[in-house]
Coordinates of C-alpha atoms and ligand atoms in Angstrom, one line a residue:
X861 CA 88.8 2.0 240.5
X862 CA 92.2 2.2 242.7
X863 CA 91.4 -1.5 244.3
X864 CA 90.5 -3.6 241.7
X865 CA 89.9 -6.4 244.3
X866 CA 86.3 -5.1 245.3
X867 CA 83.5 -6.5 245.9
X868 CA 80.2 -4.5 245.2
X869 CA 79.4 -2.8 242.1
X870 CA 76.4 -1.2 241.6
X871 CA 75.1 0.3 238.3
X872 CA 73.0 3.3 237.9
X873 CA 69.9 2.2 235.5
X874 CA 69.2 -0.8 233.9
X875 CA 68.3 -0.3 230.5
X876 CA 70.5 -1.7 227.7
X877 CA 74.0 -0.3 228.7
X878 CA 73.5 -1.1 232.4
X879 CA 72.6 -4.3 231.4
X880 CA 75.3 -4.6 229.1
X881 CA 77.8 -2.9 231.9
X882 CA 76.4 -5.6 234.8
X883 CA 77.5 -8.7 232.4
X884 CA 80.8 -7.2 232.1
X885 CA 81.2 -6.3 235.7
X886 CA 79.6 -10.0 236.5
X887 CA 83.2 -11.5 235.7
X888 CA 85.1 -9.2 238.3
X889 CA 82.7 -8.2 241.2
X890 CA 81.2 -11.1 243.2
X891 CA 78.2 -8.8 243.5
X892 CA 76.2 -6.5 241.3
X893 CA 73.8 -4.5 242.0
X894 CA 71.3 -3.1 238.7
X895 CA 68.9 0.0 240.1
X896 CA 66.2 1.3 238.0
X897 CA 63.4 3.7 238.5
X898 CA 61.5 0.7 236.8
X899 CA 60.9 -2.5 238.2
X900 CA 63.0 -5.0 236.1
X901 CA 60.4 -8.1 235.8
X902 CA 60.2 -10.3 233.0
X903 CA 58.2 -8.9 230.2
X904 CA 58.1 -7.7 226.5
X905 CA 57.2 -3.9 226.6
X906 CA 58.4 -0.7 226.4
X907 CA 59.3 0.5 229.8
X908 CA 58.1 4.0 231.0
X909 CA 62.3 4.5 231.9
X910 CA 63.1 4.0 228.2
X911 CA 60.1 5.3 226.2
X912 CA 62.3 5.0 222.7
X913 CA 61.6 1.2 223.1
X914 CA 58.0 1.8 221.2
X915 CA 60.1 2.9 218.0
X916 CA 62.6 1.2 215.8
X917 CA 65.5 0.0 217.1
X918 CA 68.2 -1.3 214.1
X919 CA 71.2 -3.2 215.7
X920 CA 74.2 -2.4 213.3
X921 CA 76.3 -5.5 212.5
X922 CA 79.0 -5.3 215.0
X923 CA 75.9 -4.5 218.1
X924 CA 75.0 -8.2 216.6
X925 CA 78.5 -9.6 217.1
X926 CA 78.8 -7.4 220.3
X927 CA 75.6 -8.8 221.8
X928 CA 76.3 -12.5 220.3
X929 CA 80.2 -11.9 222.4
X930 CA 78.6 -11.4 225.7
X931 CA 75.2 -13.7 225.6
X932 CA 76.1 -16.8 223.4
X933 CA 73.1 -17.8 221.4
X934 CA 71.4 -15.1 221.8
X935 CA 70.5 -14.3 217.5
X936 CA 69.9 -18.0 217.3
X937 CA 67.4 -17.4 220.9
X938 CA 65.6 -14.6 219.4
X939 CA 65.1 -16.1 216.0
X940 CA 63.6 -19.0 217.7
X941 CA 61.0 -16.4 219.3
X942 CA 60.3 -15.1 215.7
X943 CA 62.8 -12.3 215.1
X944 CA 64.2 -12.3 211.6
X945 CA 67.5 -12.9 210.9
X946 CA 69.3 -12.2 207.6
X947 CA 72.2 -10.7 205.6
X948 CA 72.7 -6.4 206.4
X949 CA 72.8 -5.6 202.6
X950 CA 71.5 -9.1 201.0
X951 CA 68.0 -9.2 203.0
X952 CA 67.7 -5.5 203.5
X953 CA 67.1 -2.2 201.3
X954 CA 69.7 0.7 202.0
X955 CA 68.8 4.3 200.7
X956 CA 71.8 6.5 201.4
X957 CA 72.4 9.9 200.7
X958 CA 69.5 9.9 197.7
X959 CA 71.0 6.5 196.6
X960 CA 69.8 2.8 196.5
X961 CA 73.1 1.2 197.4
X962 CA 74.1 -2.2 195.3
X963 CA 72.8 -5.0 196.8
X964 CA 75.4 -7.7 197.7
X965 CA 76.1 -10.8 200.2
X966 CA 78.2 -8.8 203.5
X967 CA 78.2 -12.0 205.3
X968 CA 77.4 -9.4 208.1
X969 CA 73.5 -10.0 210.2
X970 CA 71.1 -7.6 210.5
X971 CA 68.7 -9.1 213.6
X972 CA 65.6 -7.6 213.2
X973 CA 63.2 -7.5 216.5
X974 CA 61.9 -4.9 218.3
X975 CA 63.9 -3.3 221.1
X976 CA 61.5 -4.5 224.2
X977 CA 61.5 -8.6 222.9
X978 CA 65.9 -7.6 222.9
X979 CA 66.0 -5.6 226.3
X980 CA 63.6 -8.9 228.1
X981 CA 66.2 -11.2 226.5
X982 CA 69.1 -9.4 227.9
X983 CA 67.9 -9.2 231.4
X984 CA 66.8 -12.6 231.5
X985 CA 70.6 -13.7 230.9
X986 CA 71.3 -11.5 233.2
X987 CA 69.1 -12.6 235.6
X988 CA 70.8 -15.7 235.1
X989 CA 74.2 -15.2 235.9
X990 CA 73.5 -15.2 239.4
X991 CA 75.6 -12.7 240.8
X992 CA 73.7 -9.7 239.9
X993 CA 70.7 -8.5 241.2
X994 CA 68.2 -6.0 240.2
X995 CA 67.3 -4.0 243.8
X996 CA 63.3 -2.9 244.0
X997 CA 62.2 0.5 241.9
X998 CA 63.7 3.2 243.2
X999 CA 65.4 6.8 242.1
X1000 CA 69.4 7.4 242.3
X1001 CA 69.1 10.8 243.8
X1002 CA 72.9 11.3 244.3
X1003 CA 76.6 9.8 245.3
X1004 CA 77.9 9.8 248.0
X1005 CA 81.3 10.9 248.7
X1006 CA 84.3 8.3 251.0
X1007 CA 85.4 10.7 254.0
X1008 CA 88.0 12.1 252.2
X1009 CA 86.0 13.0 248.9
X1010 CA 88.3 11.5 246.5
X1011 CA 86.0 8.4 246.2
X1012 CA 82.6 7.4 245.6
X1013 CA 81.7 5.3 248.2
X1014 CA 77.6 4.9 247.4
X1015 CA 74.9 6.1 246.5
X1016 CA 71.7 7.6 247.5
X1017 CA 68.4 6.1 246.6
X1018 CA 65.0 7.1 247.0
X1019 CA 62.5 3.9 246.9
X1020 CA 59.6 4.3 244.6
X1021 CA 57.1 3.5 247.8
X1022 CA 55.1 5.6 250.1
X1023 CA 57.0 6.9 253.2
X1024 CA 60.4 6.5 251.8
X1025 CA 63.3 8.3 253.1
X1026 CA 66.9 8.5 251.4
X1027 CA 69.1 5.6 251.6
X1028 CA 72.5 5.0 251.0
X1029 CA 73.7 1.7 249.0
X1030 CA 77.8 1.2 249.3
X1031 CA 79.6 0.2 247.1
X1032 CA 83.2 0.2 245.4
X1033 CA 82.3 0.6 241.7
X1034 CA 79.4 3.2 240.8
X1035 CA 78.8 2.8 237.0
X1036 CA 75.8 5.4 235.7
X1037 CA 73.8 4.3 233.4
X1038 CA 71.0 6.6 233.2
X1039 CA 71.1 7.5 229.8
X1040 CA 71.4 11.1 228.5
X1041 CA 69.3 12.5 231.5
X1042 CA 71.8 11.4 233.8
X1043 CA 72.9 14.0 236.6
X1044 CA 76.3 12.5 237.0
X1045 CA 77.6 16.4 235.7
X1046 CA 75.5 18.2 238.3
X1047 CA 76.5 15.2 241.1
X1048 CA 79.8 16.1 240.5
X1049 CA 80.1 19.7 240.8
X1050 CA 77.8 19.6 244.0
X1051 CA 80.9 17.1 245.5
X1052 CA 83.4 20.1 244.1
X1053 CA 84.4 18.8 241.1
X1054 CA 84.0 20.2 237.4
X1055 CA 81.6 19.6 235.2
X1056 CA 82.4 17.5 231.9
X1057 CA 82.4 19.7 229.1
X1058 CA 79.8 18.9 226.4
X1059 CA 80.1 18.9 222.7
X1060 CA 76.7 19.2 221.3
X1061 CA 75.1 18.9 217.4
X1062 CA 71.9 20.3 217.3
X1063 CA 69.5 18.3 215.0
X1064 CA 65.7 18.5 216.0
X1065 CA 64.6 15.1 215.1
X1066 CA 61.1 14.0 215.6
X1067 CA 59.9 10.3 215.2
X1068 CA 56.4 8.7 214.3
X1069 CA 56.3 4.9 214.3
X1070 CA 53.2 3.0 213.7
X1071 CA 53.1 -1.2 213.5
X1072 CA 51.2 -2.7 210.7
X1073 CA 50.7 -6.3 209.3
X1074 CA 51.5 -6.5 205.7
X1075 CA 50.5 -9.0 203.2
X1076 CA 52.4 -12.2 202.5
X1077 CA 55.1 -11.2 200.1
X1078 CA 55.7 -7.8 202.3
X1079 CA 58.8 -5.7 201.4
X1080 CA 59.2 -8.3 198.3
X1081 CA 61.1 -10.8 200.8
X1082 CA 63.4 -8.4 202.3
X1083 CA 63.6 -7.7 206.1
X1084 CA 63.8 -4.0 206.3
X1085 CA 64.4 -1.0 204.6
X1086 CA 66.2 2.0 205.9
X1087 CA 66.1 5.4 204.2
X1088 CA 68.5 8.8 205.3
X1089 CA 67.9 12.1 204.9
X1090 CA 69.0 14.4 201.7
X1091 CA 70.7 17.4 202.1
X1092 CA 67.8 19.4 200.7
X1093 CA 64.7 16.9 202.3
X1094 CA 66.3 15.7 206.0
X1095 CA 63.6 13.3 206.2
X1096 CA 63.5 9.7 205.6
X1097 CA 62.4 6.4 207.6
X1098 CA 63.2 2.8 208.0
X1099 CA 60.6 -0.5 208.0
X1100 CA 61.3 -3.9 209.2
X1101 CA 59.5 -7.2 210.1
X1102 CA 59.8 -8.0 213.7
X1103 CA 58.9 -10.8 215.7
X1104 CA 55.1 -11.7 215.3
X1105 CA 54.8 -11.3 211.5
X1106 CA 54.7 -7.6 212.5
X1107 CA 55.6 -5.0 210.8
X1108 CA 57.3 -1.5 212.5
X1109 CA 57.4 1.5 210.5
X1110 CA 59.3 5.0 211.7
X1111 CA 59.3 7.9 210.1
X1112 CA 61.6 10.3 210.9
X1113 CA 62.4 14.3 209.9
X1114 CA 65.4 16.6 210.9
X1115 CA 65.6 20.3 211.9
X1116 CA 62.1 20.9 213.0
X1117 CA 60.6 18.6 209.5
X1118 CA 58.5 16.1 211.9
X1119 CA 56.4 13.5 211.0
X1120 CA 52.6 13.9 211.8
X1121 CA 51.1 11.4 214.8
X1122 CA 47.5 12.1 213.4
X1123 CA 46.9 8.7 210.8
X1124 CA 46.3 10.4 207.6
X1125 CA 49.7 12.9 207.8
X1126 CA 51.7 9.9 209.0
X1127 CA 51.0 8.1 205.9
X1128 CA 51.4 11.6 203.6
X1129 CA 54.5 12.2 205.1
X1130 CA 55.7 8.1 203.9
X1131 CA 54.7 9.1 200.6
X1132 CA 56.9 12.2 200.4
X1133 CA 59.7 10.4 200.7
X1134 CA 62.3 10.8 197.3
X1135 CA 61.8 6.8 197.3
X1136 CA 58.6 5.1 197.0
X1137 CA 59.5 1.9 198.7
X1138 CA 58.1 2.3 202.4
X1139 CA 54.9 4.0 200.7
X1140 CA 54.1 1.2 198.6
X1141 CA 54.7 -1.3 201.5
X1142 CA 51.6 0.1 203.8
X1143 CA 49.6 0.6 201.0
X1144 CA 47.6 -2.4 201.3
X1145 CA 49.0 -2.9 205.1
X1146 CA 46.4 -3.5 208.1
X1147 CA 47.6 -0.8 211.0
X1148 CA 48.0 -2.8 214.5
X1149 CA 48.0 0.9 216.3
X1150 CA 48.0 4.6 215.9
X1151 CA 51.3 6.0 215.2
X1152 CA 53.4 7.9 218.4
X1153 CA 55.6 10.1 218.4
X1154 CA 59.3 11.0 220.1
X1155 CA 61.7 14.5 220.1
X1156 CA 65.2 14.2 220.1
X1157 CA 67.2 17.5 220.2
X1158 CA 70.8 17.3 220.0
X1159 CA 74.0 14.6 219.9
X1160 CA 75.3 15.5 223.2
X1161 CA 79.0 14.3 224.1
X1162 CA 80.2 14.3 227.9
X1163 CA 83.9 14.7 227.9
X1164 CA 85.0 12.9 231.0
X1165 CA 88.1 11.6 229.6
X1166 CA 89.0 15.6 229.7
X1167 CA 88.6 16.0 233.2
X1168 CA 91.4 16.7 235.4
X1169 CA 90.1 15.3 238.5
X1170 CA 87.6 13.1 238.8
X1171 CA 86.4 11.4 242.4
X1172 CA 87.4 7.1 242.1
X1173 CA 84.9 4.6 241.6
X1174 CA 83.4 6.0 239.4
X1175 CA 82.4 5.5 235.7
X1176 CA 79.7 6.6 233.2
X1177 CA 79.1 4.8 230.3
X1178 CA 75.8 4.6 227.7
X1179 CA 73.8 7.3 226.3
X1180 CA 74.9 9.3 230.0
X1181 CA 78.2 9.1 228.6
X1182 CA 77.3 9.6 224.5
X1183 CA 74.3 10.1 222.8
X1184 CA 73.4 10.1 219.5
X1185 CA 71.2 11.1 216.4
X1186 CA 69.1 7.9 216.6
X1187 CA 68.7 7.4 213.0
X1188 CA 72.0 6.2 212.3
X1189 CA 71.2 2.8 214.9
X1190 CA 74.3 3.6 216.9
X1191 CA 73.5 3.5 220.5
X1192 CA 73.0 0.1 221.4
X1193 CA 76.1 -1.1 219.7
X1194 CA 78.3 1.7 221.7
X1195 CA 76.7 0.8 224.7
X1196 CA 78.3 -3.2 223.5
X1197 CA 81.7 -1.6 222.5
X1198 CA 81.8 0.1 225.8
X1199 CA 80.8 -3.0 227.9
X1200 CA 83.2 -4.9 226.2
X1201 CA 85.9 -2.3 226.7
X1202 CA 85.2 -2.3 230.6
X1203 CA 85.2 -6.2 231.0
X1204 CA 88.5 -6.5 229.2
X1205 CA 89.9 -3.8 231.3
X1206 CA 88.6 -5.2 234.1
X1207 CA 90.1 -8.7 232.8
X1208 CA 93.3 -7.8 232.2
X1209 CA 93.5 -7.4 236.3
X1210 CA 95.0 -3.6 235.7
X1211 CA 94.6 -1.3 238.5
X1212 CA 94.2 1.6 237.0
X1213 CA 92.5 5.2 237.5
X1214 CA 88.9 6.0 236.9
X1215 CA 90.2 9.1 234.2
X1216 CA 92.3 6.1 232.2
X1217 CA 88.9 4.2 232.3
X1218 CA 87.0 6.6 231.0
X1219 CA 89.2 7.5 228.4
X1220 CA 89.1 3.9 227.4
X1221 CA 85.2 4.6 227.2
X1222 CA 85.5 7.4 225.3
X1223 CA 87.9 5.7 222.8
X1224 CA 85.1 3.2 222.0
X1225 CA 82.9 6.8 221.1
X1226 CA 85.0 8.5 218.7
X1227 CA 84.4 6.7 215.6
X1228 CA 80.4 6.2 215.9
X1229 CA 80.8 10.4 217.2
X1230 CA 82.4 11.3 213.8
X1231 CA 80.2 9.1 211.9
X1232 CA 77.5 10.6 213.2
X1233 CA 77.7 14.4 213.6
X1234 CA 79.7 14.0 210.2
X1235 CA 76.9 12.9 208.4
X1236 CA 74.8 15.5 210.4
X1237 CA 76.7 18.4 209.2
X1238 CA 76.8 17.4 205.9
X1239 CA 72.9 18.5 206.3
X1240 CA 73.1 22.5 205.6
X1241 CA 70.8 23.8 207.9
X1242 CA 72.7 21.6 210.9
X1243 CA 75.0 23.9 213.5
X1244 CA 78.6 23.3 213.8
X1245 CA 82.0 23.9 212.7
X1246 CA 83.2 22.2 209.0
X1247 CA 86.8 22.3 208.8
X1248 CA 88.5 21.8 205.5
X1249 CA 88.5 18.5 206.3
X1250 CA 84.8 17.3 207.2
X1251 CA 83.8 19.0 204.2
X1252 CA 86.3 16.6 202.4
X1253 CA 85.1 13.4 203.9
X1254 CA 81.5 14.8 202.8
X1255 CA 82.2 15.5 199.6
X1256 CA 84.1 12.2 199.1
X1257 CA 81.3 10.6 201.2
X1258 CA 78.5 11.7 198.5
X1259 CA 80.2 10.4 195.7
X1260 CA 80.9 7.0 197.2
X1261 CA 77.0 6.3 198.2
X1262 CA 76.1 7.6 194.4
X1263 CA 78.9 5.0 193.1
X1264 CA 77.9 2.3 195.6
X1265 CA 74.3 2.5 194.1
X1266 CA 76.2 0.6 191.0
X1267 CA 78.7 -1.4 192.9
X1268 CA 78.4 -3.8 195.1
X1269 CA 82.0 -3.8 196.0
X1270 CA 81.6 -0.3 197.5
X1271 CA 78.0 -0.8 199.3
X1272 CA 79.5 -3.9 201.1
X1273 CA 82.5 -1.7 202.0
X1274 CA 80.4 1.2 203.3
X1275 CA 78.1 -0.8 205.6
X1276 CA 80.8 -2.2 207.1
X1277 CA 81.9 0.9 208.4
X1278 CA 78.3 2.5 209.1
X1279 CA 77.8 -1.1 210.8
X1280 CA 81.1 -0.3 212.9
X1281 CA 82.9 -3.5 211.3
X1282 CA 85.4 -1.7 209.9
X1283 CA 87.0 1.9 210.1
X1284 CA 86.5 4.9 208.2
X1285 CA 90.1 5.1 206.3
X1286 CA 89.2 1.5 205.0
X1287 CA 86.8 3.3 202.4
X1288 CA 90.0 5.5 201.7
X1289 CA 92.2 2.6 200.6
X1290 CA 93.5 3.0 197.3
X1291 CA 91.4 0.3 195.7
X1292 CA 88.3 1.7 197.1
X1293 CA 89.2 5.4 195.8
X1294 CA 89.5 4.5 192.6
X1295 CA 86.2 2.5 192.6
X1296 CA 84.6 5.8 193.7
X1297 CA 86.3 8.8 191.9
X1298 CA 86.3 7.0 188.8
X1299 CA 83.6 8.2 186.2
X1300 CA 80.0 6.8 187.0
X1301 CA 76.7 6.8 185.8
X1302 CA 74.3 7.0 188.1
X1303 CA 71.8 4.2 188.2
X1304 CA 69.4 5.5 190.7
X1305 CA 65.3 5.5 190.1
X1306 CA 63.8 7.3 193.0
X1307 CA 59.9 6.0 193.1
X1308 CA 58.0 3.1 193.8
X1309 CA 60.9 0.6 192.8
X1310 CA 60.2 -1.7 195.5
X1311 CA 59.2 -4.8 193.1
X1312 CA 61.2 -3.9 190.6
X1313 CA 64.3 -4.7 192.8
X1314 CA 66.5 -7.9 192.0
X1315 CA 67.6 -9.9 194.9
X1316 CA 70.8 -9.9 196.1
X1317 CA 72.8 -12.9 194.7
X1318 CA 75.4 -15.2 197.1
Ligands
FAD1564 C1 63.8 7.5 219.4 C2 65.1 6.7 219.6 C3 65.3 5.7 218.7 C4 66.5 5.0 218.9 N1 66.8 4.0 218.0 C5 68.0 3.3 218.1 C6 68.3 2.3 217.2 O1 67.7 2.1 216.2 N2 69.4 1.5 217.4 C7 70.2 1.7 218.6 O2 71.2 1.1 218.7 N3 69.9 2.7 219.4 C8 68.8 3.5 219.3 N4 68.5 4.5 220.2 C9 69.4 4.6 221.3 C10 69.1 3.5 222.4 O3 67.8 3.6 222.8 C11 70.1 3.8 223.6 O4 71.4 4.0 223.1 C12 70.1 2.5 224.5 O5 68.9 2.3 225.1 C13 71.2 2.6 225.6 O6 70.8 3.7 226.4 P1 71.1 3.7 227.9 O7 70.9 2.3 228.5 O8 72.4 4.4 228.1 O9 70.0 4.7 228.4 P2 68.4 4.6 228.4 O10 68.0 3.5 227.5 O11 67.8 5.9 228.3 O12 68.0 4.0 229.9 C14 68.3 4.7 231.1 C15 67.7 3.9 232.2 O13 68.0 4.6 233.4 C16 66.9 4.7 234.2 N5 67.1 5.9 235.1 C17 67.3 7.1 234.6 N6 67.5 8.0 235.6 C18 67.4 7.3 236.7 C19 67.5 7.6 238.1 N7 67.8 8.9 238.5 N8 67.3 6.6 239.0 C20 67.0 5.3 238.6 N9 66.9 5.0 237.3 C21 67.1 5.9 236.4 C22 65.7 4.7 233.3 O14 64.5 4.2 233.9 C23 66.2 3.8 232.2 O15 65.9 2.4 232.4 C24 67.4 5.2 220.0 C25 67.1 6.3 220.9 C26 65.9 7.0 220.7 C27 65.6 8.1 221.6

C-alpha cells in the first residue's frame, strides 16, 4: 500500500467480497481489475466458483444497510424483481437456543432473495461503474514478487483456454478474494514469508436445501423462519420466500448430524426438528427440485494482522481472510464491513502499511468471530477452549433467548446484535440485565405452532 497514488488494482476472485472489495477500490484506483475462474456474465445462477449459492443465503440487518451504503437502491431494485422485503423480527420467525423469540417491530430489514438473483445485481452495478473490469476466466496461480521482494508487483494467471501459458497481470494493489480456499498462506511462504497463523473451530456442518412452492397463505404471512441448533439436537434449519413466489428451505445439522439428500429423509429430518414450524410449511408444498447437499468443516481465522512481515500491496479480505459457520448468515455482511473499512481507509488518503490494513480488516472480524465460535462452543460436543468467561456469556446468553421468548424488548435487542447493529455489551447494559435475570416463566410451545402465532404488532 506504501503509494497510495496507484493506479491498477486487481482483485483475486469475484464473488461477493471481490465484488464488494472492487466498489470500494472503484473510488481510489482509476482501474480495477476483477479475475475469476468463472466467467462473470450477466445471469441468475449459482456459479460453479461459489457452489453455496444453491442454498440459503440470510443477509443479517447491517449486510442490508452495508449493501444499501455501497449500491443505492439496491433493496428497493431487488424488491422490484420480486424479493421480499420486510421487518427482521416483525415479518420473520426466530427460534433461538430452544426458544421462539417475542415478536416485535426492529425497524431493522430482513431482504429475502436468493444469493445468485443478489450476486447478478451486485456485479451489474459493478459493471456499471465503469472503471472496473472483469478480465476473461482464468486461474490466479500465484504473485509475483517487485525485484526486491518486499512488494507484490502482480500476479500470475493461467487462462481457462487451450494452449495457455502463465501470464503475469501488474499491478499496485493485489486484494485476494478467493474465499476460504485461497492460497495466499502457501503464496507467501514460497516468496519467504510466514504463514498466517490459523484459529480454527471445528464444527462438521452439512446442508440440504430443496425449493418448493407453497400455498397462498405460506408461513402464515411471514417471510422466513430461522431455527438454531440446541445443545443436546445441533440441528435446525431456516425457510424463506424468495423471488418467484418460491420457496427455499435448508436444513442443516452439526458435528457429523447431516441432513439426508435422498427426498423422503430430507423431509424426516424437517420434522425432527424440536419446532414444528418448517414441517408444517412443506406439508402441503409442491417440491420445484430434489434437495442438494453441502459440507462445511471448520470456522477458520487467518491471522494476518499477526504477521510481522508481510510483502506490500497486498491485502486479503472475505471468507480468504474469515470464514464462518454458515448458519449464523455472517459472511456476506463481513465481506460489507470489510469493503466498507478498505474504502474509508482508502478515503481518508492515508498512506499507510499493508499490516495496519489488515489489522483494520481484521477489526471488522472480531465481533461476528466471537459471535460465532461463542455460540459454537456453547454446543458440548464442539472443540475449543471455554474460559471462565465464554462459559459466562453462554450461560447469560441461554437465559436471555429463554426470556426474549416473552419479551419483546429483549428479542429486539438480541437481533440487533446477531444482525451486527449493535455490540455485544449492549445486551449487558443494566436495563437489559435486569430484564433477563429477573424471574421468568417460560412461554415456549415447541410443535406445530406455526398458525397459532400472533403477528407482530407496530
Ligand atoms: C453452505 C453455505 C451457506 C452460506 N450461507 C450464508 C448466508 O446465509 N449468509 C451469508 O452472509 N453468508 C453465507 N455464506 C458465506 C458466503 O457464501 C460467503 O461469505 C460469501 O460468498 C463471500 O465469500 P467470498 O467472496 O470471500 O468467497 P467465495 O464466495 O467462496 O468466492 C470465491 C471466488 O473466488 C474464485 N476463485 C477461487 N480461487 C480462485 C483462483 N485460484 N483463481 C481464480 N478465481 C478463484 C471462485 O471462483 C469464487 O468466485 C454461506 C457459505 C456456505 C458455504
Amino acid at each position: 500500500m506504501q503509494e497510495p497514488r496507484a493506479d491498477h488494482a486487481v482483485v483475486l476472485g469475484g464473488s461477493m467480497a471481490g465484488l464488494l472489495a472492487a466498489r470500494a477500490l472503484a473510488e481510489t484506483y482509476p482501474e480495477v481489475t476483477v479475475l475469476d475462474r468463472d466467467e462473470l456474465v450477466p445471469g441468475v445462477v449459482a456459479r460453479r466458483g461459489a457452489p453455496q449459492g444453491r442454498h440459503i443465503h440470510a443477509l443479517l440487518a447491517r449486510g442490508q444497510q452495508v449493501l444499501e451504503e455501497l449500491f443505492s437502491g439496491l433493496t428497493d431494485e431487488l424488491a422490484a424483481l420480486g424479493a421480499p422485503v420486510g421487518d427482521m423480527l416483525g415479518d420473520a420467525r426466530l427460534l433461538f437456543g430452544g426458544h421462539r423469540l417475542a415478536r416485535a417491530r426492529t425497524g431493522l430489514h430482513v431482504l429475502s432473495v436468493s444469493r445468485p438473483l443478489l450476486e447478478d445485481r451486485v456485479r451489474a452495478r459493478i459493471r456499471g461503474l465503469g472503471n472496473v473490469r472483469f478480465a476473461p476466466p482464468c486461474d490466479v496461480v500465484g504473485l509475483r514478487p517487485s525485484h526486491d521482494g518486499r512488494r507484490v508487483s502482480g500476479v500470475q494467471v493461467l487462462r481457462r483456454a487451450d494452449a495457455s501459458a502463465r501470464e503475469t497481470i501488474e499491478a499496485d494493489l493485489v486484494v485476494d478474494a478467493t474465499g476460504r480456499g485461497s492460497r495466499t498462506p502457501k503464496w507467501l511462504e514460497s516468496l519467504g514469508f510466514d504463514r498466517p497463523e490459523e484459529d480454527r473451530v471445528r464444527v462438521d456442518v452439512g446442508y440440504a436445501t430443496r425449493r418448493y412452492r407453497l400455498p397462498a397463505d405460506g408461513l402464515g404471512g411471514d417471510i422466513g423462519c430461522v431455527q438454531g441448533p440446541v445443545p443436546d439436537r445441533p440441528r435446525g434449519g431456516a425457510l424463506a420466500r424468495i423471488e418467484g413466489d418460491a420457496w427455499i428451505l435448508t436444513l442443516f445439522g452439526m458435528l457429523g448430524d447431516h441432513p439426508p439428500k435422498d427426498p423422503a429423509g430430507f423431509s424426516s429430518f424437517a420434522r425432527s426438528l424440536q419446532f414444528g414450524d418448517l414441517r408444517d410449511a412443506i406439508v402441503a408444498a409442491e417440491p420445484l427440485d430434489d434437495p442438494i447437499g453441502f459440507r462445511f468443516p471448520a470456522n477458520v481465522r487467518r491471522r494476518y494482522e499477526r504477521l510481522r512481515r508481510i510483502p506490500e500491496g497486498l491485502l486479503v479480505l472475505g471468507d480468504a481472510h474469515c470464514s464462518f459457520n454458515p448458519i449464523y448468515g455472517q459472511g456476506m455482511t463481513v465481506a460489507g464491513l470489510q469493503a466498507l473499512a478498505l474504502r474509508d481507509h482508502l478515503r481518508s488518503g492515508a498512506g499507510s502499511s499493508t499490516r495496519s490494513v489488515l489489522r483494520t480488516l481484521a477489526r471488522a472480524i472480531d465481533v461476528p468471530w466471537e459471535l460465532a465460535i461463542g455460540a459454537d462452543l456453547s454446543l458440548p460436543g464442539v472443540e475449543g477452549p471455554r474460559p471462565l468467561r465464554r462459559r459466562a456469556i453462554n450461560r447469560y446468553v441461554t437465559r436471555l433467548q429463554a426470556a426474549a421468548a416473552a419479551d419483546p424488548e429483549l428479542s429486539r435487542a438480541f437481533v440487533r446484535v446477531t444482525g451486527l447493529i449493535d455490540r455485544p455489551e449492549t445486551l449487558l447494559r443494566p436495563a437489559t440485565a435486569l430484564r433477563v435475570l429477573r424471574p421468568h416463566t417460560s412461554s415456549q410451545q415447541p410443535a406445530g405452532l406455526g398458525d397459532s402465532l400472533g403477528r407482530a404488532s407496530p
